[in-house]
Tab-separated table of C-alpha atoms in Angstrom:
chain	number	residue	atom	x	y	z
A	1	UNK	CA	0.000	0.000	0.000
A	2	UNK	CA	3.058	2.273	0.389
A	3	UNK	CA	3.540	2.484	-3.367
A	4	UNK	CA	0.087	3.788	-4.245
A	5	UNK	CA	0.299	7.415	-5.462
A	6	UNK	CA	-1.148	10.082	-3.187
A	7	UNK	CA	-3.798	11.204	-5.681
A	8	UNK	CA	-5.225	7.732	-5.984
A	9	UNK	CA	-5.226	7.322	-2.226
A	10	UNK	CA	-7.126	10.576	-1.788
A	11	UNK	CA	-9.668	9.497	-4.414
A	12	UNK	CA	-10.089	6.198	-2.553
A	13	UNK	CA	-10.813	8.030	0.716
A	14	UNK	CA	-13.189	10.484	-0.919
A	15	UNK	CA	-15.017	7.598	-2.582
A	16	UNK	CA	-15.852	6.395	0.883
A	17	UNK	CA	-18.164	9.382	1.148
A	18	UNK	CA	-21.638	8.772	-0.297
A	19	UNK	CA	-22.189	12.528	-0.383
A	20	UNK	CA	-19.116	13.010	-2.589
A	21	UNK	CA	-20.431	10.321	-4.945
A	22	UNK	CA	-23.870	11.904	-5.116
A	23	UNK	CA	-22.573	15.390	-5.809
A	24	UNK	CA	-19.918	14.304	-8.322
A	25	UNK	CA	-21.961	11.936	-10.453
A	26	UNK	CA	-25.062	14.135	-10.834
A	27	UNK	CA	-23.699	15.901	-13.911
A	28	UNK	CA	-22.438	12.667	-15.510
A	29	UNK	CA	-25.831	11.060	-15.963
A	30	UNK	CA	-27.183	13.070	-18.935
A	31	UNK	CA	-23.882	12.751	-20.836
A	32	UNK	CA	-23.513	9.022	-20.238
A	33	UNK	CA	-27.202	8.474	-20.946
A	34	UNK	CA	-27.048	10.472	-24.181
A	35	UNK	CA	-23.947	8.610	-25.387
A	36	UNK	CA	-25.557	5.269	-24.476
A	37	UNK	CA	-28.745	6.116	-26.391
A	38	UNK	CA	-26.760	7.253	-29.445
A	39	UNK	CA	-24.501	4.178	-29.535
A	40	UNK	CA	-27.351	1.732	-28.984
A	41	UNK	CA	-29.534	3.456	-31.601
A	42	UNK	CA	-26.786	3.394	-34.260
A	43	UNK	CA	-25.625	-0.134	-33.377
A	44	UNK	CA	-29.136	-1.591	-33.291
A	45	UNK	CA	-30.394	0.036	-36.508
A	46	UNK	CA	-27.153	-0.926	-38.276
A	47	UNK	CA	-27.267	-4.462	-36.930
A	48	UNK	CA	-30.964	-5.082	-37.575
A	49	UNK	CA	-31.384	-3.288	-40.898
A	50	UNK	CA	-28.008	-2.972	-42.637
A	51	UNK	CA	-25.724	-5.811	-41.558
A	52	UNK	CA	-25.891	-8.714	-44.026
A	53	UNK	CA	-27.841	-11.860	-43.051
A	54	UNK	CA	-25.871	-14.933	-41.995
A	55	UNK	CA	-25.619	-17.658	-44.650
A	56	UNK	CA	-26.933	-20.347	-42.282
A	57	UNK	CA	-29.182	-18.543	-39.840
A	58	UNK	CA	-30.536	-15.834	-42.112
A	59	UNK	CA	-31.956	-12.906	-40.173
A	60	UNK	CA	-32.284	-14.707	-36.848
A	61	UNK	CA	-28.572	-14.219	-36.143
A	62	UNK	CA	-29.334	-10.501	-35.568
A	63	UNK	CA	-30.435	-11.277	-32.029
A	64	UNK	CA	-26.716	-11.312	-31.100
A	65	UNK	CA	-26.815	-7.508	-31.222
A	66	UNK	CA	-28.846	-7.679	-27.993
A	67	UNK	CA	-27.900	-11.124	-26.668
A	68	UNK	CA	-24.105	-10.720	-26.558
A	69	UNK	CA	-24.007	-7.305	-24.801
A	70	UNK	CA	-26.686	-8.440	-22.327
A	71	UNK	CA	-24.890	-11.706	-21.516
A	72	UNK	CA	-21.547	-9.929	-21.164
A	73	UNK	CA	-22.934	-7.291	-18.795
A	74	UNK	CA	-24.836	-9.904	-16.792
A	75	UNK	CA	-21.437	-11.408	-15.903
A	76	UNK	CA	-19.535	-8.111	-15.604
A	77	UNK	CA	-22.259	-6.839	-13.253
A	78	UNK	CA	-21.836	-9.851	-11.019
A	79	UNK	CA	-18.069	-9.361	-10.840
A	80	UNK	CA	-18.650	-5.691	-9.958
A	81	UNK	CA	-20.967	-6.806	-7.149
A	82	UNK	CA	-18.373	-9.267	-5.829
A	83	UNK	CA	-15.633	-6.584	-5.923
A	84	UNK	CA	-17.952	-4.260	-3.982
A	85	UNK	CA	-18.519	-7.130	-1.561
A	86	UNK	CA	-14.779	-7.452	-0.918
A	87	UNK	CA	-14.434	-3.673	-0.429
A	88	UNK	CA	-17.368	-3.691	1.992
A	89	UNK	CA	-16.044	-6.604	4.043
A	90	UNK	CA	-12.397	-5.502	4.124
A	91	UNK	CA	-12.588	-1.712	4.176
A	92	UNK	CA	-16.188	-1.320	5.481
A	93	UNK	CA	-16.876	1.282	2.808
A	94	UNK	CA	-20.612	2.059	2.880
A	95	UNK	CA	-20.658	3.262	-0.708
A	96	UNK	CA	-19.624	-0.226	-1.871
A	97	UNK	CA	-22.743	-1.622	-0.199
A	98	UNK	CA	-24.904	0.965	-1.950
A	99	UNK	CA	-23.388	0.098	-5.354
A	100	UNK	CA	-23.953	-3.590	-4.599
A	101	UNK	CA	-27.611	-2.873	-3.803
A	102	UNK	CA	-28.029	-0.947	-7.050
A	103	UNK	CA	-26.302	-3.537	-9.269
A	104	UNK	CA	-28.395	-6.567	-8.193
A	105	UNK	CA	-31.704	-5.774	-9.958
A	106	UNK	CA	-29.914	-4.314	-13.008
A	107	UNK	CA	-27.706	-7.386	-13.353
A	108	UNK	CA	-30.741	-9.632	-12.909
A	109	UNK	CA	-32.524	-7.749	-15.710
A	110	UNK	CA	-29.563	-8.163	-18.088
A	111	UNK	CA	-29.294	-11.859	-17.198
A	112	UNK	CA	-32.984	-12.342	-17.907
A	113	UNK	CA	-32.583	-10.485	-21.212
A	114	UNK	CA	-29.671	-12.758	-22.181
A	115	UNK	CA	-31.679	-15.901	-21.347
A	116	UNK	CA	-34.818	-14.655	-23.102
A	117	UNK	CA	-33.061	-13.574	-26.315
A	118	UNK	CA	-31.064	-16.807	-26.339
A	119	UNK	CA	-34.249	-18.815	-25.978
A	120	UNK	CA	-35.990	-16.906	-28.787
A	121	UNK	CA	-32.934	-17.522	-31.012
A	122	UNK	CA	-32.697	-21.159	-29.968
A	123	UNK	CA	-36.043	-22.142	-31.441
A	124	UNK	CA	-35.299	-21.270	-35.109
A	125	UNK	CA	-31.605	-22.204	-34.860
A	126	UNK	CA	-31.401	-25.317	-32.686
A	127	UNK	CA	-35.007	-26.373	-32.847
A	128	UNK	CA	-35.732	-25.860	-29.135
A	129	UNK	CA	-36.373	-22.960	-26.769
A	130	UNK	CA	-34.505	-24.533	-23.899
A	131	UNK	CA	-31.963	-27.249	-23.214
A	132	UNK	CA	-30.190	-28.069	-19.945
A	133	UNK	CA	-26.667	-27.724	-21.260
A	134	UNK	CA	-23.811	-26.412	-19.114
A	135	UNK	CA	-23.848	-22.858	-20.543
A	136	UNK	CA	-27.561	-22.248	-20.258
A	137	UNK	CA	-27.857	-23.875	-16.842
A	138	UNK	CA	-24.932	-21.890	-15.410
A	139	UNK	CA	-26.461	-18.622	-16.670
A	140	UNK	CA	-29.779	-19.615	-15.058
A	141	UNK	CA	-27.813	-20.111	-11.805
A	142	UNK	CA	-26.423	-16.588	-12.291
A	143	UNK	CA	-29.999	-15.264	-12.481
A	144	UNK	CA	-30.882	-17.147	-9.277
A	145	UNK	CA	-27.769	-15.724	-7.555
A	146	UNK	CA	-28.882	-12.195	-8.455
A	147	UNK	CA	-32.430	-12.904	-7.240
A	148	UNK	CA	-30.992	-14.536	-4.108
A	149	UNK	CA	-28.981	-11.429	-3.305
A	150	UNK	CA	-32.025	-9.189	-3.826
A	151	UNK	CA	-34.089	-11.475	-1.586
A	152	UNK	CA	-31.413	-11.802	1.080
A	153	UNK	CA	-31.103	-8.039	1.413
A	154	UNK	CA	-34.832	-7.681	1.914
A	155	UNK	CA	-34.983	-10.564	4.366
A	156	UNK	CA	-32.494	-9.023	6.829
A	157	UNK	CA	-33.670	-5.957	8.635
A	158	UNK	CA	-30.407	-4.393	9.841
A	159	UNK	CA	-28.700	-2.785	6.823
A	160	UNK	CA	-25.141	-3.579	8.003
A	161	UNK	CA	-25.954	-7.247	8.537
A	162	UNK	CA	-27.828	-7.412	5.206
A	163	UNK	CA	-24.876	-5.827	3.404
A	164	UNK	CA	-22.392	-8.308	4.842
A	165	UNK	CA	-24.581	-11.309	4.096
A	166	UNK	CA	-25.066	-10.130	0.502
A	167	UNK	CA	-21.335	-9.471	0.177
A	168	UNK	CA	-20.508	-13.035	1.210
A	169	UNK	CA	-23.091	-14.486	-1.197
A	170	UNK	CA	-21.788	-12.263	-4.019
A	171	UNK	CA	-18.168	-13.271	-3.359
A	172	UNK	CA	-18.913	-16.999	-3.117
A	173	UNK	CA	-21.126	-16.868	-6.218
A	174	UNK	CA	-18.350	-15.365	-8.327
A	175	UNK	CA	-17.086	-18.960	-8.787
A	176	UNK	CA	-19.967	-19.308	-11.246
A	177	UNK	CA	-18.453	-16.715	-13.622
A	178	UNK	CA	-15.486	-18.800	-14.873
A	179	UNK	CA	-17.869	-21.768	-15.048
A	180	UNK	CA	-20.153	-19.777	-17.395
A	181	UNK	CA	-17.197	-18.576	-19.441
A	182	UNK	CA	-15.527	-21.966	-19.902
A	183	UNK	CA	-18.642	-24.196	-19.851
A	184	UNK	CA	-18.606	-24.386	-23.646
A	185	UNK	CA	-14.949	-25.523	-23.638
A	186	UNK	CA	-14.981	-27.863	-20.631
A	187	UNK	CA	-18.106	-29.796	-21.521
A	188	UNK	CA	-20.059	-30.779	-24.567
A	189	UNK	CA	-22.855	-28.241	-24.905
A	190	UNK	CA	-25.402	-27.228	-27.499
A	191	UNK	CA	-24.326	-23.613	-27.112
A	192	UNK	CA	-21.448	-22.742	-29.441
A	193	UNK	CA	-18.015	-21.651	-28.159
A	194	UNK	CA	-17.067	-17.970	-28.132
A	195	UNK	CA	-16.944	-16.107	-31.454
A	196	UNK	CA	-14.799	-13.346	-29.959
A	197	UNK	CA	-11.601	-13.667	-27.975
A	198	UNK	CA	-8.713	-11.413	-27.046
A	199	UNK	CA	-6.113	-13.631	-28.679
A	200	UNK	CA	-7.710	-14.516	-32.027
A	201	UNK	CA	-9.429	-12.693	-34.868
A	202	UNK	CA	-13.240	-12.747	-34.568
A	203	UNK	CA	-14.974	-15.605	-36.389
A	204	UNK	CA	-17.172	-12.987	-38.035
A	205	UNK	CA	-16.430	-10.275	-40.650
A	206	UNK	CA	-16.214	-6.589	-39.545
A	207	UNK	CA	-19.431	-5.741	-41.399
A	208	UNK	CA	-21.182	-7.908	-38.798
A	209	UNK	CA	-19.136	-7.175	-35.674
A	210	UNK	CA	-18.758	-3.379	-35.912
A	211	UNK	CA	-22.435	-2.751	-35.070
A	212	UNK	CA	-22.094	-5.338	-32.301
A	213	UNK	CA	-19.124	-3.426	-30.892
A	214	UNK	CA	-21.209	-0.206	-30.885
A	215	UNK	CA	-23.978	-2.001	-29.003
A	216	UNK	CA	-21.528	-3.499	-26.500
A	217	UNK	CA	-20.140	-0.013	-25.790
A	218	UNK	CA	-23.662	1.431	-25.633
A	219	UNK	CA	-24.896	-1.292	-23.264
A	220	UNK	CA	-21.834	-0.658	-21.074
A	221	UNK	CA	-22.781	3.006	-20.771
A	222	UNK	CA	-26.447	2.118	-20.210
A	223	UNK	CA	-25.376	-0.235	-17.424
A	224	UNK	CA	-23.148	2.490	-15.932
A	225	UNK	CA	-25.985	5.044	-16.011
A	226	UNK	CA	-28.408	2.591	-14.411
A	227	UNK	CA	-25.923	1.682	-11.653
A	228	UNK	CA	-25.046	5.341	-10.988
A	229	UNK	CA	-28.717	6.324	-10.788
A	230	UNK	CA	-29.541	3.351	-8.605
A	231	UNK	CA	-26.623	4.133	-6.293
A	232	UNK	CA	-27.652	7.821	-6.080
A	233	UNK	CA	-31.139	6.754	-5.003
A	234	UNK	CA	-29.640	4.365	-2.470
A	235	UNK	CA	-27.406	7.170	-1.120
A	236	UNK	CA	-30.437	9.415	-0.537
A	237	UNK	CA	-32.468	6.636	1.082
A	238	UNK	CA	-29.709	5.580	3.482
A	239	UNK	CA	-28.524	9.093	4.301
A	240	UNK	CA	-32.041	10.498	4.618
A	241	UNK	CA	-31.466	11.479	8.236
A	242	UNK	CA	-28.290	13.447	7.527
A	243	UNK	CA	-28.180	17.192	7.333
A	244	UNK	CA	-26.915	17.419	3.734
A	245	UNK	CA	-29.796	15.315	2.380
A	246	UNK	CA	-32.344	17.371	4.319
A	247	UNK	CA	-30.788	20.594	3.014
A	248	UNK	CA	-30.889	19.165	-0.488
A	249	UNK	CA	-34.568	18.283	-0.147
A	250	UNK	CA	-35.398	21.745	1.146
A	251	UNK	CA	-33.529	23.323	-1.768
A	252	UNK	CA	-35.219	21.066	-4.311
A	253	UNK	CA	-38.727	21.658	-2.981
A	254	UNK	CA	-38.286	25.409	-2.416
B	1	UNK	CA	-2.305	-2.339	5.037
B	2	UNK	CA	-3.993	-2.344	8.407
B	3	UNK	CA	-3.451	-5.784	10.010
B	4	UNK	CA	-7.179	-6.199	10.620
B	5	UNK	CA	-7.955	-5.553	6.949
B	6	UNK	CA	-5.185	-7.893	5.915
B	7	UNK	CA	-6.757	-10.564	8.063
B	8	UNK	CA	-10.232	-10.013	6.554
B	9	UNK	CA	-8.767	-10.164	3.057
B	10	UNK	CA	-7.042	-13.418	3.990
B	11	UNK	CA	-10.309	-14.902	5.280
B	12	UNK	CA	-12.079	-13.924	2.041
B	13	UNK	CA	-9.269	-15.428	-0.063
B	14	UNK	CA	-9.454	-18.689	1.885
B	15	UNK	CA	-13.269	-18.695	1.506
B	16	UNK	CA	-13.092	-18.154	-2.271
B	17	UNK	CA	-10.284	-20.692	-2.614
B	18	UNK	CA	-12.214	-23.296	-0.614
B	19	UNK	CA	-15.463	-22.792	-2.508
B	20	UNK	CA	-13.536	-22.805	-5.791
B	21	UNK	CA	-11.775	-26.057	-4.936
B	22	UNK	CA	-15.052	-27.668	-3.804
B	23	UNK	CA	-16.823	-26.627	-7.013
B	24	UNK	CA	-13.921	-27.910	-9.107
B	25	UNK	CA	-14.062	-31.303	-7.386
B	26	UNK	CA	-17.859	-31.550	-7.625
B	27	UNK	CA	-17.929	-30.529	-11.295
B	28	UNK	CA	-15.117	-32.949	-12.033
B	29	UNK	CA	-17.006	-35.786	-10.335
B	30	UNK	CA	-20.177	-34.902	-12.263
B	31	UNK	CA	-18.314	-34.456	-15.543
B	32	UNK	CA	-20.146	-37.297	-17.300
B	33	UNK	CA	-23.530	-35.887	-16.385
B	34	UNK	CA	-22.743	-32.316	-17.358
B	35	UNK	CA	-21.756	-33.292	-20.892
B	36	UNK	CA	-24.879	-32.807	-22.971
B	37	UNK	CA	-24.160	-35.589	-25.459
B	38	UNK	CA	-21.910	-38.518	-26.289
B	39	UNK	CA	-19.461	-37.795	-29.113
B	40	UNK	CA	-19.100	-40.422	-31.907
B	41	UNK	CA	-15.770	-41.817	-30.632
B	42	UNK	CA	-17.299	-42.675	-27.234
B	43	UNK	CA	-20.294	-44.352	-28.895
B	44	UNK	CA	-18.067	-46.355	-31.250
B	45	UNK	CA	-15.884	-47.376	-28.295
B	46	UNK	CA	-18.988	-48.691	-26.514
B	47	UNK	CA	-18.871	-46.115	-23.711
B	48	UNK	CA	-22.466	-44.993	-24.287
B	49	UNK	CA	-25.213	-47.087	-22.622
B	50	UNK	CA	-27.297	-49.183	-25.011
B	51	UNK	CA	-31.100	-48.799	-25.104
B	52	UNK	CA	-31.237	-45.852	-22.717
B	53	UNK	CA	-32.400	-42.351	-23.460
B	54	UNK	CA	-29.171	-40.493	-24.291
B	55	UNK	CA	-27.985	-37.760	-26.599
B	56	UNK	CA	-25.485	-38.181	-29.391
B	57	UNK	CA	-23.722	-35.317	-31.140
B	58	UNK	CA	-21.503	-34.943	-34.179
B	59	UNK	CA	-21.092	-33.547	-37.656
B	60	UNK	CA	-23.457	-34.841	-40.355
B	61	UNK	CA	-21.263	-36.615	-42.917
B	62	UNK	CA	-21.306	-35.184	-46.456
B	63	UNK	CA	-23.465	-37.250	-48.787
B	64	UNK	CA	-24.758	-39.522	-46.020
B	65	UNK	CA	-28.262	-38.063	-45.701
B	66	UNK	CA	-31.002	-40.181	-47.277
B	67	UNK	CA	-34.741	-39.859	-47.037
B	68	UNK	CA	-37.200	-42.641	-47.695
B	69	UNK	CA	-39.611	-41.598	-50.433
B	70	UNK	CA	-43.099	-40.874	-49.157
B	71	UNK	CA	-42.237	-40.921	-45.458
B	72	UNK	CA	-40.662	-38.773	-42.794
B	73	UNK	CA	-37.839	-41.257	-42.192
B	74	UNK	CA	-34.343	-40.026	-42.718
B	75	UNK	CA	-30.981	-41.623	-42.082
B	76	UNK	CA	-27.516	-40.151	-41.913
B	77	UNK	CA	-24.082	-40.611	-40.358
B	78	UNK	CA	-22.659	-38.383	-37.639
B	79	UNK	CA	-18.910	-38.149	-37.292
B	80	UNK	CA	-16.223	-36.519	-35.182
B	81	UNK	CA	-14.261	-36.017	-38.457
B	82	UNK	CA	-11.613	-38.232	-36.897
B	83	UNK	CA	-12.654	-41.605	-38.274
B	84	UNK	CA	-15.542	-42.375	-35.913
B	85	UNK	CA	-18.998	-42.526	-37.536
B	86	UNK	CA	-22.351	-43.387	-35.972
B	87	UNK	CA	-25.414	-44.164	-38.124
B	88	UNK	CA	-28.565	-42.305	-37.051
B	89	UNK	CA	-32.175	-42.838	-38.098
B	90	UNK	CA	-34.906	-40.310	-37.429
B	91	UNK	CA	-38.551	-39.899	-38.250
B	92	UNK	CA	-39.893	-36.365	-38.100
B	93	UNK	CA	-39.189	-32.770	-38.955
B	94	UNK	CA	-35.551	-31.707	-38.998
B	95	UNK	CA	-34.488	-28.246	-37.798
B	96	UNK	CA	-33.911	-25.621	-40.505
B	97	UNK	CA	-30.182	-25.549	-39.912
B	98	UNK	CA	-29.830	-29.296	-40.413
B	99	UNK	CA	-27.432	-30.043	-43.260
B	100	UNK	CA	-24.436	-32.013	-44.398
B	101	UNK	CA	-21.306	-30.739	-42.702
B	102	UNK	CA	-23.364	-29.180	-39.874
B	103	UNK	CA	-23.248	-30.219	-36.231
B	104	UNK	CA	-26.296	-31.808	-34.627
B	105	UNK	CA	-27.341	-33.147	-31.236
B	106	UNK	CA	-29.851	-36.007	-31.346
B	107	UNK	CA	-31.891	-37.434	-28.455
B	108	UNK	CA	-32.761	-41.108	-28.679
B	109	UNK	CA	-31.622	-44.661	-27.998
B	110	UNK	CA	-28.552	-46.515	-29.149
B	111	UNK	CA	-29.494	-49.943	-30.495
B	112	UNK	CA	-27.433	-53.095	-29.927
B	113	UNK	CA	-26.659	-52.966	-33.671
B	114	UNK	CA	-24.901	-49.621	-33.179
B	115	UNK	CA	-27.616	-47.587	-34.919
B	116	UNK	CA	-28.804	-44.547	-33.006
B	117	UNK	CA	-32.587	-44.193	-33.245
B	118	UNK	CA	-33.310	-40.516	-32.669
B	119	UNK	CA	-36.582	-39.094	-31.393
B	120	UNK	CA	-35.452	-35.458	-31.623
B	121	UNK	CA	-32.748	-33.775	-33.702
B	122	UNK	CA	-31.391	-30.353	-32.764
B	123	UNK	CA	-29.003	-28.339	-34.916
B	124	UNK	CA	-25.798	-27.187	-33.268
B	125	UNK	CA	-24.553	-23.844	-34.488
B	126	UNK	CA	-20.814	-23.181	-34.483
B	127	UNK	CA	-19.082	-19.934	-33.572
B	128	UNK	CA	-18.619	-18.809	-37.186
B	129	UNK	CA	-20.800	-16.229	-38.862
B	130	UNK	CA	-20.685	-15.300	-42.527
B	131	UNK	CA	-22.737	-13.041	-44.799
B	132	UNK	CA	-24.768	-14.886	-47.437
B	133	UNK	CA	-22.910	-13.336	-50.410
B	134	UNK	CA	-19.495	-14.205	-48.984
B	135	UNK	CA	-20.601	-17.787	-48.294
B	136	UNK	CA	-21.909	-18.142	-51.848
B	137	UNK	CA	-18.579	-16.861	-53.225
B	138	UNK	CA	-16.754	-19.498	-51.193
B	139	UNK	CA	-19.137	-22.178	-52.465
B	140	UNK	CA	-20.591	-22.933	-49.027
B	141	UNK	CA	-23.879	-24.781	-49.019
B	142	UNK	CA	-26.922	-23.173	-47.466
B	143	UNK	CA	-28.668	-25.319	-44.825
B	144	UNK	CA	-30.832	-28.065	-46.295
B	145	UNK	CA	-33.402	-28.384	-43.495
B	146	UNK	CA	-35.949	-30.964	-44.623
B	147	UNK	CA	-34.952	-30.833	-48.297
B	148	UNK	CA	-32.635	-33.811	-48.045
B	149	UNK	CA	-31.520	-36.258	-50.742
B	150	UNK	CA	-33.896	-39.041	-51.733
B	151	UNK	CA	-32.936	-42.694	-51.643
B	152	UNK	CA	-29.903	-43.454	-53.773
B	153	UNK	CA	-30.906	-43.799	-57.422
B	154	UNK	CA	-34.291	-42.121	-57.051
B	155	UNK	CA	-35.106	-39.416	-59.596
B	156	UNK	CA	-35.768	-35.860	-58.442
């Protein structure tokens, strides 16, 4: 910890303050939201209307423009929640708990979207809406983990205890992420292996993956906006008895 | 780092490591059951149970698909492209992506004669995507779905 630059250390300490988060991020939301809307609009229209159809799947392949970003963020969201869990348990940073609270329903929504789009694509491509292969089952477990964390938080009355319990569940559940990622390589599944990887060229021409890249970036920003807004709400709810929130409410209603 | 925080971090690491190790052992023990289907080499080697509901998966061999005239019966070979072929018979509607050179996963029973009698055939899509024009330029066949070859020698 001695080698961490001073600036970063100060940022870390400031980040512990929910008030700092609330006041800093307020102006980000319209910009991030606007950029997200623009990227998703361009990526989706390009992908659905202008990208060429696949020679085997025809037009049904276009569901990847929603399915891939949703599935990616479903997993990234869970990792974010687990990281927040570690920060909460080790450093007792309240803001991490608020982020964790905000991520759970958003991550669950993206996971559901990934499962639903996959199922809709599965019927014309595979011939079935659902199959219990390792990939699909592990993503269903991810959805249940998200729902479990939402439920656990509501089941425990004391916020500190609820936060710690959720943190432990989030951290333990992170084991599922590599299982999802490598399920298609470790076992025989109906789901195909990854089309995109860091080490190899995509198994898809640019005319098909460029709109997908736009949508992935757009979904990332959408996810960020949703998490920031959710966290801001959580900050106000939990700090409702503090002076700065009361002052803020008075100013807003005046 | 504060010793107390270091200790908490250590506890979390041990927790994650323990759960990870447990999951690895459990998944390893359940390996056979997690695999969705038996590949052709395992079936040829006699590792798949006979006359039980199982799934078989492989690539449909080029030129092996034959349909009986006037019925829904179709037969074909699935292969691992490594010298192991399993004959499959099926009666019913094939998925649109079914075709020679395409992967499939069939549910059914393996007979004592080594023929797999399928009750359901699903198409397996691979990770490659290609625009129609590009595929046509490379001479790739579009999926055949239910338009399969007739019996050998039959006129079209």
